[in-house]
Coordinates of C-alpha atoms and ligand atoms in Angstrom, one line a residue:
M1 CA 0.0 0.0 0.0
S2 CA 1.8 3.0 -1.1
T3 CA 1.2 6.5 -2.3
F4 CA 3.2 8.2 -5.0
Q5 CA 3.5 11.7 -6.1
I6 CA 4.5 12.4 -9.7
D7 CA 4.9 15.5 -11.7
F8 CA 2.0 15.9 -14.1
G9 CA 3.3 19.2 -15.4
N10 CA 0.5 21.6 -16.2
S11 CA -2.2 19.1 -16.9
G12 CA -4.8 20.2 -14.4
P13 CA -8.5 19.6 -14.8
K14 CA -9.9 20.9 -18.1
S15 CA -12.4 23.3 -16.6
H16 CA -13.3 24.3 -13.1
Q17 CA -15.7 26.7 -11.7
G18 CA -14.9 28.4 -8.4
K19 CA -12.8 26.9 -5.7
I20 CA -12.0 23.2 -5.3
V21 CA -12.4 22.3 -1.6
G22 CA -10.4 19.7 0.3
I23 CA -12.5 17.4 2.5
D24 CA -11.5 15.1 5.4
L25 CA -14.5 12.7 5.5
G26 CA -13.7 11.2 8.9
T27 CA -15.2 8.3 10.9
T28 CA -15.9 10.7 13.9
N29 CA -15.5 14.2 12.5
S30 CA -15.3 15.8 9.1
L31 CA -13.9 19.0 7.9
A32 CA -13.5 21.2 4.7
A33 CA -10.6 23.5 3.8
V34 CA -9.5 25.5 0.8
M35 CA -6.2 26.7 -0.6
E36 CA -5.6 30.4 -0.5
L37 CA -2.6 32.6 -1.4
T38 CA -1.4 32.4 2.2
G39 CA -1.8 28.6 2.4
P40 CA -4.6 26.2 3.2
R41 CA -7.5 27.5 5.4
I42 CA -10.2 25.6 7.3
L43 CA -13.7 26.6 6.0
S44 CA -16.1 24.9 8.2
G45 CA -16.0 24.1 11.9
I46 CA -15.7 20.5 12.8
V47 CA -18.7 18.6 11.5
P48 CA -19.4 15.5 13.5
S49 CA -19.9 12.6 11.1
V50 CA -23.5 12.0 12.3
V51 CA -26.7 12.0 10.3
S52 CA -30.2 12.1 11.7
V53 CA -33.7 12.2 10.5
K54 CA -35.8 14.8 12.3
Q55 CA -39.4 14.5 13.5
D56 CA -40.6 16.3 10.4
G57 CA -38.7 14.0 8.1
G58 CA -35.9 16.5 7.3
I59 CA -32.4 15.1 7.3
V60 CA -29.6 16.8 9.1
A61 CA -25.9 16.2 9.6
G62 CA -23.2 17.5 12.0
K63 CA -23.8 19.0 15.4
E64 CA -27.6 19.0 15.1
A65 CA -27.5 15.3 14.3
R66 CA -25.2 14.6 17.2
E67 CA -27.8 16.1 19.5
L68 CA -30.6 14.0 17.9
L69 CA -28.4 11.0 18.3
I70 CA -28.8 11.4 22.1
T71 CA -32.6 11.8 22.0
H72 CA -33.4 9.7 19.0
P73 CA -30.7 7.1 18.4
E74 CA -33.1 5.0 16.3
R75 CA -33.3 7.8 13.7
S76 CA -29.6 8.6 13.7
V77 CA -26.3 7.0 12.5
Y78 CA -22.7 7.6 13.2
S79 CA -19.4 5.9 12.2
V80 CA -20.9 5.2 8.8
K81 CA -17.4 5.3 7.2
R82 CA -17.0 1.8 8.6
L83 CA -19.6 0.5 6.2
M84 CA -18.6 2.3 3.1
G85 CA -18.1 0.1 0.1
R86 CA -18.7 -3.1 2.2
G87 CA -21.3 -5.8 2.0
R88 CA -23.3 -7.5 4.7
E89 CA -21.0 -10.4 4.9
D90 CA -18.0 -8.2 5.8
V91 CA -19.4 -6.1 8.5
G92 CA -20.3 -8.6 11.2
E93 CA -17.7 -7.1 13.6
E94 CA -18.9 -3.6 13.1
L95 CA -22.5 -4.6 13.6
K96 CA -21.6 -6.2 16.9
L97 CA -19.8 -3.1 18.1
F98 CA -21.9 -0.3 16.7
P99 CA -25.7 0.3 16.9
F100 CA -26.3 0.2 13.1
H101 CA -29.9 -0.4 12.2
L102 CA -29.9 -2.4 9.0
A103 CA -32.9 -2.2 6.7
P104 CA -34.4 -5.7 6.7
Q105 CA -35.1 -6.0 3.0
S106 CA -31.5 -5.3 2.0
G107 CA -29.6 -8.0 0.1
S108 CA -25.9 -8.0 0.0
V109 CA -25.8 -4.2 -0.5
L110 CA -26.1 -2.6 2.9
R111 CA -28.9 -0.2 3.6
L112 CA -29.5 1.6 6.9
K113 CA -32.7 2.5 8.6
L114 CA -33.0 5.9 10.1
G115 CA -36.6 5.8 11.4
D116 CA -38.7 5.4 8.3
V117 CA -36.0 6.5 6.0
V118 CA -33.7 3.9 4.3
M119 CA -30.3 5.0 3.0
S120 CA -27.1 3.3 1.7
P121 CA -23.8 4.2 3.4
P122 CA -22.8 6.5 0.5
E123 CA -26.1 8.3 0.8
V124 CA -25.5 8.8 4.5
S125 CA -22.0 10.1 3.8
A126 CA -23.5 12.4 1.1
H127 CA -25.5 14.2 3.8
I128 CA -22.3 14.9 5.8
L129 CA -20.7 16.1 2.5
L130 CA -23.7 18.3 1.8
K131 CA -23.3 19.9 5.2
L132 CA -19.6 20.6 4.6
K133 CA -20.5 21.9 1.2
E134 CA -23.1 24.3 2.6
D135 CA -20.7 25.5 5.3
A136 CA -18.0 26.0 2.7
Q137 CA -20.3 27.9 0.4
A138 CA -21.3 30.2 3.2
A139 CA -17.7 30.8 4.1
L140 CA -16.6 31.4 0.5
G141 CA -19.7 33.3 -0.6
E142 CA -19.8 31.2 -3.9
P143 CA -21.0 27.9 -5.1
V144 CA -18.8 24.8 -4.5
T145 CA -19.0 22.0 -7.0
Q146 CA -15.7 20.3 -7.0
A147 CA -13.7 18.5 -4.2
V148 CA -10.8 16.4 -3.2
I149 CA -11.7 13.9 -0.5
T150 CA -9.3 12.0 1.7
V151 CA -9.6 8.2 2.4
P152 CA -7.5 5.8 4.6
A153 CA -4.5 4.5 2.7
Y154 CA -5.9 0.9 3.0
F155 CA -9.2 1.7 1.4
N156 CA -9.8 -0.7 -1.5
D157 CA -11.5 -0.1 -4.9
A158 CA -15.0 -0.6 -3.4
Q159 CA -14.4 1.7 -0.5
R160 CA -12.9 4.4 -2.8
Q161 CA -15.8 4.0 -5.2
A162 CA -18.3 4.4 -2.5
T163 CA -16.6 7.6 -1.3
K164 CA -16.8 9.0 -4.9
D165 CA -20.4 8.0 -5.0
A166 CA -21.1 9.9 -1.8
G167 CA -19.5 13.0 -3.5
R168 CA -21.6 12.6 -6.6
I169 CA -24.8 12.2 -4.6
A170 CA -23.9 15.4 -2.7
G171 CA -23.5 17.2 -6.0
L172 CA -19.7 17.3 -5.8
E173 CA -17.4 16.3 -8.6
V174 CA -14.7 14.4 -6.8
L175 CA -11.6 15.3 -8.7
R176 CA -9.3 13.1 -6.6
L177 CA -9.2 10.8 -3.6
V178 CA -6.0 11.3 -1.6
N179 CA -4.7 9.0 1.2
E180 CA -5.0 10.6 4.6
P181 CA -1.4 10.2 5.7
T182 CA -0.2 11.7 2.4
A183 CA -2.5 14.6 2.9
A184 CA -1.1 15.1 6.4
A185 CA 2.5 15.1 5.0
L186 CA 1.4 17.6 2.3
A187 CA -0.2 19.9 4.9
Y188 CA 3.2 20.2 6.6
G189 CA 4.8 20.8 3.2
L190 CA 7.1 17.8 3.7
D191 CA 7.1 17.2 -0.1
K192 CA 9.4 20.2 -0.3
R193 CA 12.2 18.4 1.5
K194 CA 12.8 16.0 -1.5
E195 CA 14.3 13.2 0.5
G196 CA 13.4 11.5 3.7
I197 CA 11.3 9.0 5.6
V198 CA 8.1 10.3 7.3
A199 CA 5.9 8.5 9.9
V200 CA 2.3 9.5 10.2
Y201 CA 0.6 8.5 13.5
D202 CA -3.2 9.0 13.3
L203 CA -5.2 8.4 16.5
G204 CA -8.8 9.6 15.9
G205 CA -12.1 8.8 17.6
G206 CA -12.4 5.1 16.8
T207 CA -9.5 4.2 14.6
F208 CA -5.7 4.1 14.7
D209 CA -3.6 4.3 11.6
I210 CA 0.2 4.4 11.3
S211 CA 1.9 4.9 7.9
I212 CA 5.5 5.2 6.9
L213 CA 6.1 7.3 3.8
R214 CA 9.2 7.7 1.8
L215 CA 10.1 10.9 -0.1
H216 CA 12.4 10.4 -3.0
E217 CA 13.1 13.3 -5.3
G218 CA 9.9 14.9 -4.2
I219 CA 7.9 11.7 -4.8
F220 CA 5.8 10.4 -1.9
E221 CA 5.6 6.6 -1.4
V222 CA 3.7 5.0 1.4
L223 CA 6.0 2.1 2.3
A224 CA 3.7 0.4 4.8
T225 CA 0.6 1.0 6.8
N226 CA -0.7 -0.7 10.0
G227 CA -3.1 0.1 12.8
D228 CA -6.2 -0.9 14.6
T229 CA -9.7 -0.2 13.2
H230 CA -11.2 -0.3 16.8
L231 CA -8.9 1.9 18.8
G232 CA -9.1 5.6 19.6
G233 CA -10.6 8.3 21.7
D234 CA -13.9 6.4 22.1
D235 CA -12.0 3.7 24.1
I236 CA -10.7 6.4 26.5
D237 CA -14.3 7.8 26.8
H238 CA -15.5 4.3 27.5
L239 CA -12.9 3.7 30.3
L240 CA -13.8 7.0 32.0
M241 CA -17.5 6.2 31.6
T242 CA -17.1 2.9 33.4
I243 CA -15.3 4.6 36.3
A244 CA -17.9 7.4 36.5
L245 CA -20.9 5.1 36.3
D246 CA -19.5 3.0 39.1
E247 CA -18.9 6.0 41.3
I248 CA -22.3 7.4 40.6
K249 CA -23.8 4.1 41.6
N250 CA -22.0 4.3 44.9
E251 CA -22.7 8.0 45.6
W252 CA -26.3 8.2 44.4
G253 CA -27.2 4.6 45.4
E254 CA -28.7 4.5 41.9
E255 CA -27.9 2.8 38.6
I256 CA -28.1 5.3 35.7
S257 CA -26.6 3.1 33.0
A258 CA -30.1 2.1 31.7
D259 CA -31.1 5.8 31.4
A260 CA -30.1 6.8 27.9
T261 CA -30.3 10.5 28.5
A262 CA -28.3 10.4 31.7
V263 CA -25.6 8.2 30.0
Q264 CA -25.3 10.6 27.0
L265 CA -25.0 13.6 29.3
L266 CA -22.3 11.8 31.3
R267 CA -20.5 10.9 28.1
R268 CA -20.4 14.5 27.1
A269 CA -19.0 15.4 30.5
V270 CA -16.4 12.8 30.3
I271 CA -15.3 13.9 26.8
Q272 CA -15.1 17.5 27.9
A273 CA -13.0 16.6 30.9
K274 CA -10.7 14.4 28.8
E275 CA -10.2 17.1 26.2
E276 CA -9.4 19.8 28.8
L277 CA -6.7 17.6 30.2
S278 CA -4.8 18.0 27.0
F279 CA -4.3 21.7 28.0
V280 CA -4.5 21.8 31.8
P281 CA -3.2 19.4 34.5
Q282 CA -6.6 19.1 36.3
S283 CA -10.2 18.8 35.2
V284 CA -13.6 17.8 36.5
I285 CA -16.2 15.3 35.2
R286 CA -19.5 16.9 36.2
L287 CA -23.0 15.6 35.9
D288 CA -26.1 17.5 37.1
Y289 CA -29.1 15.3 36.6
K290 CA -32.6 15.4 38.1
G291 CA -31.4 17.4 41.1
K292 CA -28.4 15.2 41.9
E293 CA -24.8 16.2 41.3
Y294 CA -21.7 14.2 40.6
A295 CA -18.4 16.0 40.3
R296 CA -15.2 14.1 40.0
E297 CA -11.8 15.7 39.9
L298 CA -9.5 14.2 37.4
A299 CA -5.8 14.9 37.7
L300 CA -3.6 14.4 34.6
D301 CA -1.4 11.8 36.3
V302 CA -4.5 9.7 37.2
F303 CA -5.8 10.1 33.7
N304 CA -2.5 9.0 32.3
R305 CA -2.5 5.8 34.4
V306 CA -6.0 5.1 33.2
I307 CA -5.2 5.5 29.5
E308 CA -1.7 4.0 29.5
P309 CA -2.9 0.6 28.2
I310 CA -4.7 2.3 25.3
V311 CA -1.6 4.4 24.3
E312 CA 0.5 1.3 24.7
K313 CA -1.7 -0.6 22.3
T314 CA -0.8 1.7 19.5
L315 CA 2.9 1.0 19.7
G316 CA 2.8 -2.6 18.5
P317 CA 1.3 -1.7 15.1
C318 CA 3.9 1.1 14.9
R319 CA 6.8 -1.3 15.3
A320 CA 5.2 -3.7 12.9
C321 CA 4.8 -0.9 10.4
I322 CA 8.4 0.2 10.7
Q323 CA 9.5 -3.4 10.1
D324 CA 7.2 -3.8 7.1
A325 CA 8.5 -0.6 5.6
G326 CA 12.0 -2.1 5.9
V327 CA 13.4 1.0 7.6
K328 CA 15.2 1.5 10.9
I329 CA 13.7 3.9 13.5
E330 CA 16.8 6.1 13.3
E331 CA 16.2 6.5 9.5
I332 CA 12.8 8.2 10.1
D333 CA 13.3 11.9 9.6
E334 CA 9.9 13.3 10.4
V335 CA 6.9 12.2 12.6
V336 CA 3.5 13.8 11.9
L337 CA 0.7 13.6 14.4
V338 CA -2.9 13.4 13.1
G339 CA -6.2 12.9 14.8
G340 CA -7.9 14.6 17.8
S341 CA -6.6 12.1 20.3
T342 CA -2.9 13.0 19.5
R343 CA -3.5 16.2 21.5
I344 CA -3.2 14.1 24.6
P345 CA 0.3 14.7 26.2
L346 CA 0.8 11.0 27.0
V347 CA 0.2 10.1 23.4
R348 CA 2.7 12.7 22.3
S349 CA 5.4 11.5 24.7
A350 CA 4.8 7.9 23.8
V351 CA 5.3 8.7 20.1
E352 CA 8.3 10.8 20.8
R353 CA 9.9 8.0 22.8
L354 CA 9.2 5.3 20.2
F355 CA 10.4 7.3 17.2
R356 CA 13.2 9.1 19.2
A357 CA 12.1 12.3 17.5
K358 CA 9.9 15.3 18.3
P359 CA 6.7 14.9 16.3
H360 CA 5.2 17.8 14.3
T361 CA 2.5 19.5 16.3
E362 CA 2.4 22.9 14.7
L363 CA -0.9 22.3 13.0
N364 CA -4.1 21.2 14.7
P365 CA -4.0 17.4 14.5
D366 CA -7.7 17.2 13.7
E367 CA -7.4 19.7 10.9
V368 CA -4.2 18.5 9.3
V369 CA -5.8 16.0 6.9
A370 CA -8.4 18.5 5.6
L371 CA -5.6 21.1 5.2
G372 CA -3.6 18.6 3.1
A373 CA -6.6 17.9 1.0
A374 CA -6.9 21.6 0.3
V375 CA -3.2 21.7 -0.8
Q376 CA -4.0 18.9 -3.2
A377 CA -7.0 20.8 -4.4
G378 CA -4.8 23.8 -5.0
I379 CA -2.4 21.7 -7.0
L380 CA -5.3 20.4 -9.2
S381 CA -6.7 23.9 -9.7
G382 CA -3.3 25.1 -10.8
D383 CA -3.1 27.5 -7.9
V384 CA -0.2 25.5 -6.6
Q385 CA 2.4 24.7 -9.3
D386 CA 3.4 21.4 -8.0
Q387 CA 2.9 17.7 -8.2
L388 CA 0.0 15.2 -8.3
L389 CA -0.4 12.3 -5.9
L390 CA -0.7 8.8 -6.9
D391 CA -1.5 5.6 -5.0
V392 CA -0.6 2.0 -5.5
T393 CA -2.9 -1.0 -5.5
P394 CA -3.0 -2.8 -2.1
L395 CA -3.7 -6.2 -3.6
S396 CA -3.1 -7.9 -7.0
L397 CA -5.9 -7.9 -9.6
G398 CA -6.3 -10.6 -12.2
I399 CA -8.7 -12.8 -14.1
E400 CA -9.7 -16.4 -13.8
T401 CA -8.2 -18.8 -16.4
M402 CA -8.8 -22.5 -17.1
G403 CA -8.5 -24.8 -14.2
G404 CA -9.7 -22.2 -11.6
L405 CA -6.3 -20.5 -11.8
V406 CA -5.6 -16.7 -11.4
S407 CA -3.7 -14.8 -14.0
K408 CA -2.6 -11.6 -12.4
L409 CA -2.6 -8.6 -14.6
I410 CA -1.8 -5.8 -12.1
H411 CA 0.4 -6.8 -9.2
R412 CA 0.2 -5.7 -5.6
N413 CA 1.9 -2.4 -4.9
S414 CA 1.8 -1.2 -8.6
T415 CA 1.7 2.6 -8.8
I416 CA -1.5 4.0 -10.2
P417 CA -2.8 5.0 -12.7
A418 CA -1.8 1.6 -13.9
S419 CA -2.8 -0.5 -16.9
A420 CA -2.0 -3.9 -18.1
T421 CA -3.0 -5.9 -21.2
E422 CA -2.9 -9.6 -21.8
Q423 CA -4.2 -11.9 -24.5
F424 CA -6.3 -15.0 -23.8
T425 CA -7.9 -17.5 -26.0
T426 CA -10.8 -20.0 -26.1
A427 CA -10.5 -23.4 -24.6
V428 CA -13.2 -25.2 -26.5
D429 CA -13.9 -25.5 -30.3
G430 CA -16.7 -23.3 -31.4
Q431 CA -16.8 -21.3 -28.2
T432 CA -18.7 -18.1 -28.7
N433 CA -18.7 -16.7 -25.1
V434 CA -15.9 -16.1 -22.6
L435 CA -16.4 -15.4 -19.0
I436 CA -14.4 -12.5 -17.7
H437 CA -14.1 -13.2 -13.9
V438 CA -12.2 -10.4 -12.2
V439 CA -10.5 -11.4 -8.9
Q440 CA -8.4 -9.7 -6.2
G441 CA -5.8 -11.3 -4.0
E442 CA -2.4 -12.9 -3.8
R443 CA -3.3 -16.6 -4.0
E444 CA -2.9 -18.8 -7.1
L445 CA -6.4 -20.3 -7.1
V446 CA -9.6 -18.4 -7.8
K447 CA -11.3 -20.0 -4.8
D448 CA -8.8 -18.4 -2.5
C449 CA -9.2 -14.9 -3.9
R450 CA -12.0 -12.3 -3.8
S451 CA -14.4 -12.2 -6.6
L452 CA -14.9 -8.7 -7.8
A453 CA -17.0 -9.0 -11.0
R454 CA -18.1 -11.5 -13.6
F455 CA -19.3 -10.7 -17.1
D456 CA -19.4 -12.4 -20.5
L457 CA -17.9 -11.3 -23.8
K458 CA -20.4 -12.7 -26.2
G459 CA -20.7 -13.2 -30.0
I460 CA -17.2 -14.5 -30.6
P461 CA -17.3 -16.1 -34.1
P462 CA -17.1 -19.9 -33.7
M463 CA -13.6 -21.2 -34.4
P464 CA -11.3 -24.0 -33.2
A465 CA -10.1 -23.8 -29.6
G466 CA -7.0 -21.6 -29.2
L467 CA -7.5 -19.5 -32.3
A468 CA -9.6 -16.7 -30.8
R469 CA -7.6 -13.7 -29.5
I470 CA -9.3 -12.0 -26.6
E471 CA -7.4 -9.0 -25.2
V472 CA -8.2 -8.2 -21.6
R473 CA -7.2 -4.7 -20.5
F474 CA -7.1 -3.5 -16.8
L475 CA -7.0 0.2 -16.2
I476 CA -6.9 1.7 -12.7
D477 CA -7.5 5.4 -12.6
A478 CA -5.8 7.8 -10.3
N479 CA -8.6 7.3 -7.7
G480 CA -7.9 3.5 -7.6
I481 CA -11.0 2.6 -9.5
L482 CA -10.7 -0.4 -11.9
S483 CA -12.2 -0.6 -15.3
V484 CA -11.9 -3.9 -17.3
T485 CA -12.2 -4.2 -21.1
A486 CA -12.3 -7.4 -23.0
K487 CA -11.9 -7.2 -26.8
D488 CA -12.2 -9.9 -29.4
L489 CA -9.3 -8.9 -31.6
R490 CA -10.5 -10.9 -34.6
A491 CA -14.2 -9.7 -34.6
G492 CA -13.4 -6.3 -33.0
K493 CA -16.2 -6.7 -30.5
E494 CA -15.5 -5.1 -27.1
I495 CA -17.1 -4.9 -23.7
S496 CA -16.1 -2.7 -20.7
R497 CA -17.0 -2.8 -17.1
D498 CA -16.2 -0.5 -14.2
V499 CA -15.6 -2.8 -11.3
K500 CA -17.6 -1.9 -8.3
P501 CA -17.1 -4.8 -5.9
S502 CA -20.0 -5.5 -3.7
Y503 CA -17.9 -5.6 -0.6
G504 CA -14.7 -4.0 0.8
L505 CA -11.8 -5.2 2.8
T506 CA -10.5 -4.1 6.1
E507 CA -6.8 -3.4 6.6
E508 CA -6.6 -6.6 8.7
Q509 CA -8.1 -8.6 5.8
V510 CA -5.7 -7.2 3.3
E511 CA -2.8 -8.0 5.6
A512 CA -4.2 -11.5 6.3
M513 CA -4.5 -12.1 2.6
I514 CA -0.9 -11.1 2.0
L515 CA 0.3 -13.1 4.9
E516 CA -1.7 -16.2 3.8
S517 CA -0.2 -16.0 0.4
F518 CA 3.3 -16.2 1.9
Q519 CA 2.4 -19.0 4.1
K520 CA 0.6 -21.0 1.4
A521 CA 3.1 -20.1 -1.4
E522 CA 4.5 -23.6 -1.7
E523 CA 1.2 -25.3 -1.4
D524 CA -0.3 -22.9 -4.0
M525 CA 2.5 -23.4 -6.4
T526 CA 2.1 -27.2 -6.3
E527 CA -1.6 -26.9 -6.8
R528 CA -1.1 -24.5 -9.7
Q529 CA 1.3 -26.8 -11.4
L530 CA -1.1 -29.7 -10.9
R531 CA -4.0 -27.8 -12.3
E532 CA -1.9 -26.5 -15.3
A533 CA -0.9 -30.1 -16.0
R534 CA -4.5 -31.2 -15.9
V535 CA -5.6 -28.3 -18.2
E536 CA -2.9 -29.4 -20.7
A537 CA -3.9 -33.0 -20.4
D538 CA -7.5 -32.0 -21.2
A539 CA -6.3 -30.2 -24.3
V540 CA -4.2 -33.2 -25.4
L541 CA -7.1 -35.7 -24.8
A542 CA -9.5 -33.5 -26.7
A543 CA -7.0 -33.2 -29.6
V544 CA -6.5 -36.9 -29.8
E545 CA -10.2 -37.5 -29.7
K546 CA -10.6 -35.1 -32.6
A547 CA -7.8 -36.7 -34.5
R548 CA -9.5 -40.1 -34.3
Q549 CA -12.3 -38.7 -36.4
E550 CA -9.8 -37.8 -39.2
D551 CA -9.2 -39.9 -42.3
A552 CA -5.5 -40.0 -41.4
Y553 CA -6.3 -42.1 -38.3
Q554 CA -7.5 -44.9 -40.7
L555 CA -4.0 -45.0 -42.1
L556 CA -2.4 -46.0 -38.8
N557 CA -1.7 -49.7 -38.3
Q558 CA -3.1 -51.7 -35.4
E559 CA 0.1 -51.5 -33.4
E560 CA 0.2 -47.7 -33.7
R561 CA -3.4 -47.5 -32.7
S562 CA -3.0 -49.6 -29.6
A563 CA 0.1 -47.7 -28.6
I564 CA -2.1 -44.5 -28.6
D565 CA -4.8 -46.3 -26.6
R566 CA -2.2 -47.4 -24.0
A567 CA -0.6 -44.0 -23.7
I568 CA -4.0 -42.4 -23.2
N569 CA -5.0 -44.9 -20.6
E570 CA -1.8 -44.2 -18.7
L571 CA -2.5 -40.5 -18.8
L572 CA -6.0 -41.1 -17.5
V573 CA -4.7 -43.2 -14.7
V574 CA -2.5 -40.5 -13.3
Y575 CA -4.8 -37.6 -14.3
N576 CA -6.5 -37.4 -10.9
G577 CA -3.4 -38.1 -8.9
E578 CA -1.5 -35.3 -7.1
D579 CA 1.8 -35.6 -9.1
H580 CA 2.0 -33.0 -11.8
N581 CA 5.4 -34.4 -13.0
L582 CA 3.8 -37.7 -13.6
I583 CA 0.9 -36.1 -15.6
R584 CA 3.5 -34.2 -17.7
D585 CA 5.4 -37.5 -18.3
K586 CA 2.3 -39.2 -19.6
I587 CA 1.3 -36.2 -21.8
E588 CA 4.7 -36.5 -23.3
G589 CA 4.0 -40.2 -23.8
V590 CA 0.8 -39.4 -25.7
D591 CA 2.7 -36.8 -27.8
K592 CA 5.3 -39.3 -28.8
V593 CA 2.9 -42.0 -30.0
T594 CA 0.7 -39.5 -31.8
Q595 CA 3.5 -37.9 -33.6
N596 CA 2.9 -39.9 -36.8
L597 CA -0.8 -39.3 -36.6
A598 CA -0.2 -35.5 -36.2
E599 CA 2.1 -35.5 -39.2
A600 CA -0.3 -37.5 -41.3
I601 CA -3.1 -35.1 -40.4
I602 CA -1.0 -32.1 -41.3
N603 CA 0.0 -33.7 -44.6
S604 CA -3.6 -34.6 -45.5
V605 CA -4.7 -31.0 -44.7
A606 CA -1.9 -29.7 -46.9
E607 CA -2.8 -32.0 -49.7
K608 CA -6.5 -31.0 -49.5
A609 CA -5.4 -27.4 -49.5
L610 CA -3.2 -27.9 -52.5
K611 CA -5.9 -29.7 -54.5
G612 CA -8.2 -26.8 -54.0
T613 CA -5.7 -24.3 -55.2
K614 CA -5.0 -23.4 -58.7
I615 CA -1.3 -22.7 -59.2
D616 CA -0.7 -20.3 -61.9
A617 CA 2.3 -21.1 -64.0
Ligands
ADP1 P1 -11.6 10.9 13.1 O1 -11.6 9.6 13.8 O2 -12.9 11.2 12.4 O3 -10.5 11.1 12.3 P2 -10.7 13.1 14.9 O4 -9.4 13.1 14.4 O5 -11.5 14.4 14.8 O6 -11.7 11.9 14.3 O7 -10.6 12.6 16.4 C1 -11.7 12.6 17.3 C2 -11.3 12.2 18.6 O8 -10.3 13.1 19.1 C3 -12.4 12.1 19.6 O9 -12.3 11.0 20.4 C4 -12.1 13.4 20.5 O10 -12.6 13.2 21.8 C5 -10.6 13.4 20.5 N1 -10.2 14.8 20.8 C6 -10.4 15.9 20.3 N2 -9.8 16.9 20.9 C7 -9.1 16.4 21.9 C8 -8.3 16.9 23.0 N3 -8.1 18.2 23.1 N4 -7.8 16.0 23.8 C9 -8.0 14.7 23.7 N5 -8.8 14.1 22.8 C10 -9.3 15.0 21.9
MG2 MG1 -9.2 11.3 10.7

């Protein structure tokens, strides 16, 4: 998973009206910014990533929705980013941890229920984007129609596509998706330093991401990413809540954990106390509720002791990431802090200790991604004469070939935009359709990869097996979206598909897939060789069967015929065995005894052809 920056010269977008805004569409909070002469500037206040349906049916996003989340949780949704571009089968964990209300009639495409209103995750996100767009328009005093939106570096095709869809629904042309860590590095202008290694540590509300970027001649490359999709400020809130609820029970002699309103008010008090502690050494968790009062002083050192395990939990992924990136800690030149939770002093000191360097904290950590998105927007609009950012594919992409094998067209970690073209042919005589089955993953067999799309190229003129020329072209655009084209080179017929996978992958899943491919490499290779041998055996058996129908076969003597029968039987005996070498041996055996037959056939074909040809003197 990497991000590249390359020089595109002056090729900005063909036309643009007004300002292009940069948007950080976060799990907990979202933000919009714009590039100005003096640098990037935040346009909207923080917009909580919450959407709610009001009593009158109107849909709201942001602070107002966060209020409604307290009083009407059944008509509200938060953390929808976790569901973007993912299918029902992939979100079991999220459904367990978050109160998402799925619409009952939905198939594999997720749809959420907000009271009587049913919305897909991109539609929910679109309401957050609409709110940002309105705030931006108010701040700029002009319409906003184009945006750059940031996404986690590990987002796959489907998740990126879903984010683009959200933009489109909100009436925003999404000119580019940029990886969040790259945006953060851009906000700090680190692209100016030309060479170096940068670590981006992002601890937000509910997610933790660590990325290692390399800058080489002004080009950004994300060497590795790691993290925890369920670790962040929410966990700290949860710990403090547990303590406070317990103390309230003792002090008031009353359990308030079943009272939703009381719990939400306490949560707000806890968050306020937590956030204050980033600036002062002492704060108070205070709850006034139904004539009763709870006030708990919270000293920074006590708070630090409470949250230490959470901070500690971020360090493992950091070490793993550094190792994956293949760099040594002392080679890391810059450390950038991202995410509201990195305001916490203990987090800062832990990061400084691990990386043995003072992290960048000059910019607000919860604004830095939006600011970087604005820098990228400025580059695109031509306001900033600089470079464009590119990503790489997190997993290989390929198509299914005979024997349930995968032929990879674009390999993992290829820089994008990327394209690859390969030719395929038909396996059966007279075949007029080919199935284009697009898969994603590192394994050799289709069954061990993720199926992204299936479609048929139809109307191929019937011809003998192996003669058709089908060109398959994969193209990944700068936003990481894949389009697949299959073309029959003889008939000129062509079909194209934008691949919108029905589900996405989490960072853990991507890692698990890569790890699995290493562990199973040997096993996979053996299975691949076996299947390839069987596919070849099928072809040989079919060819011999066909040859037997030819006149030339009649010319063979009895001995030659029984030698062929014997060789074929021997091949059939080993065909279902596990030894690919043995199958290959027997294929060779068949080849040997059919050599005369093959020659005889070629001769008779040539004879026939000559008979039908008038040779001019
Ligand atoms: P996202 O996960 O959407 O990227 P943010 O980067 O905005 O979210 O982080 C939100 C988290 O940051 C919340 O848990 C919030 O309580 C926490 N946070 C914000 N300000 C502070 C602060 N001053 N001290 C500690 N935590 C903070
Ligand atoms: Mg964030």
